[in-house]
mmCIF file of C-alpha atoms in Angstrom:
data_model
loop_
_atom_site.group_PDB
_atom_site.id
_atom_site.type_symbol
_atom_site.label_atom_id
_atom_site.label_comp_id
_atom_site.label_asym_id
_atom_site.label_seq_id
_atom_site.Cartn_x
_atom_site.Cartn_y
_atom_site.Cartn_z
ATOM 1 C CA UNK A 1 -0.081 -0.018 -0.101
ATOM 2 C CA UNK A 2 1.156 3.453 -0.865
ATOM 3 C CA UNK A 3 0.776 6.820 0.923
ATOM 4 C CA UNK A 4 1.240 10.450 0.107
ATOM 5 C CA UNK A 5 2.479 12.925 2.691
ATOM 6 C CA UNK A 6 1.189 16.277 2.426
ATOM 7 C CA UNK A 7 2.520 19.318 4.162
ATOM 8 C CA UNK A 8 0.554 22.483 3.711
ATOM 9 C CA UNK A 9 2.144 25.765 4.788
ATOM 10 C CA UNK A 10 0.121 29.145 5.269
ATOM 11 C CA UNK A 11 2.505 31.860 4.131
ATOM 12 C CA UNK A 12 0.495 34.884 5.593
ATOM 13 C CA UNK A 13 0.879 36.127 9.225
ATOM 14 C CA UNK A 14 -2.874 35.846 9.914
ATOM 15 C CA UNK A 15 -3.709 32.227 9.854
ATOM 16 C CA UNK A 16 -6.996 30.828 8.318
ATOM 17 C CA UNK A 17 -9.070 27.905 9.378
ATOM 18 C CA UNK A 18 -10.518 26.159 6.326
ATOM 19 C CA UNK A 19 -11.094 22.694 4.662
ATOM 20 C CA UNK A 20 -8.762 22.094 1.645
ATOM 21 C CA UNK A 21 -9.959 19.436 -0.912
ATOM 22 C CA UNK A 22 -7.261 17.520 -2.679
ATOM 23 C CA UNK A 23 -7.907 15.279 -5.722
ATOM 24 C CA UNK A 24 -5.599 12.356 -6.381
ATOM 25 C CA UNK A 25 -5.826 10.729 -9.693
ATOM 26 C CA UNK A 26 -4.397 8.186 -12.136
ATOM 27 C CA UNK A 27 -5.766 6.829 -15.442
ATOM 28 C CA UNK A 28 -8.362 4.609 -13.637
ATOM 29 C CA UNK A 29 -8.990 5.870 -10.202
ATOM 30 C CA UNK A 30 -9.505 9.139 -8.386
ATOM 31 C CA UNK A 31 -9.753 10.000 -4.731
ATOM 32 C CA UNK A 32 -10.942 13.204 -3.137
ATOM 33 C CA UNK A 33 -9.557 13.987 0.308
ATOM 34 C CA UNK A 34 -10.454 16.912 2.578
ATOM 35 C CA UNK A 35 -7.865 18.225 4.842
ATOM 36 C CA UNK A 36 -8.723 20.661 7.672
ATOM 37 C CA UNK A 37 -6.101 23.456 7.697
ATOM 38 C CA UNK A 38 -5.820 25.528 10.840
ATOM 39 C CA UNK A 39 -2.042 25.722 11.695
ATOM 40 C CA UNK A 40 0.899 27.479 10.112
ATOM 41 C CA UNK A 41 2.025 24.036 8.812
ATOM 42 C CA UNK A 42 -0.392 21.197 8.543
ATOM 43 C CA UNK A 43 0.987 17.713 7.646
ATOM 44 C CA UNK A 44 -1.176 14.645 6.842
ATOM 45 C CA UNK A 45 -0.539 11.188 5.303
ATOM 46 C CA UNK A 46 -3.166 9.901 2.776
ATOM 47 C CA UNK A 47 -3.010 6.210 2.061
ATOM 48 C CA UNK A 48 -3.729 5.292 -1.548
ATOM 49 C CA UNK A 49 -3.888 1.963 -3.320
ATOM 50 C CA UNK A 50 -2.553 3.302 -6.766
ATOM 51 C CA UNK A 51 0.395 5.342 -8.104
ATOM 52 C CA UNK A 52 -0.935 8.840 -8.528
ATOM 53 C CA UNK A 53 -0.314 10.707 -11.818
ATOM 54 C CA UNK A 54 -1.965 13.889 -10.841
ATOM 55 C CA UNK A 55 -2.521 15.850 -7.643
ATOM 56 C CA UNK A 56 -4.933 18.814 -7.822
ATOM 57 C CA UNK A 57 -5.374 21.080 -4.788
ATOM 58 C CA UNK A 58 -8.899 22.628 -4.540
ATOM 59 C CA UNK A 59 -10.224 20.906 -7.750
ATOM 60 C CA UNK A 60 -13.638 22.621 -7.456
ATOM 61 C CA UNK A 61 -12.152 26.035 -6.904
ATOM 62 C CA UNK A 62 -13.770 26.599 -3.593
ATOM 63 C CA UNK A 63 -10.939 28.822 -2.230
ATOM 64 C CA UNK A 64 -8.993 31.735 -3.404
ATOM 65 C CA UNK A 65 -5.231 31.100 -2.927
ATOM 66 C CA UNK A 66 -1.944 30.496 -4.672
ATOM 67 C CA UNK A 67 -0.224 27.242 -4.248
ATOM 68 C CA UNK A 68 2.356 24.806 -5.613
ATOM 69 C CA UNK A 69 3.061 21.066 -5.296
ATOM 70 C CA UNK A 70 6.574 19.875 -4.966
ATOM 71 C CA UNK A 71 7.775 16.233 -5.080
ATOM 72 C CA UNK A 72 10.271 15.233 -2.386
ATOM 73 C CA UNK A 73 13.376 13.467 -3.690
#
C-alpha cells in the first residue's frame, strides 16, 4: 500500500481555518480527500492503493489562494 504525505504551509501572518480538498488521480482511479487546515503548517498522510499521476489542490475551486506542489526526492 502506498501513501502520500502532504505538508501545507500558510505563508501569511494571519492564519486561516478552512477545509482544503485535494484530488489524487491516475488513469483509472480518483480519490478526493478533505484536509482541515488550521495551523501554520499542517501535515497529513493519505493512504492510496494506486500510483498517482496527478494531484490537484482545490479541484472544485472553492478557495482563493496561490499554491504549488513539490515532489520530495
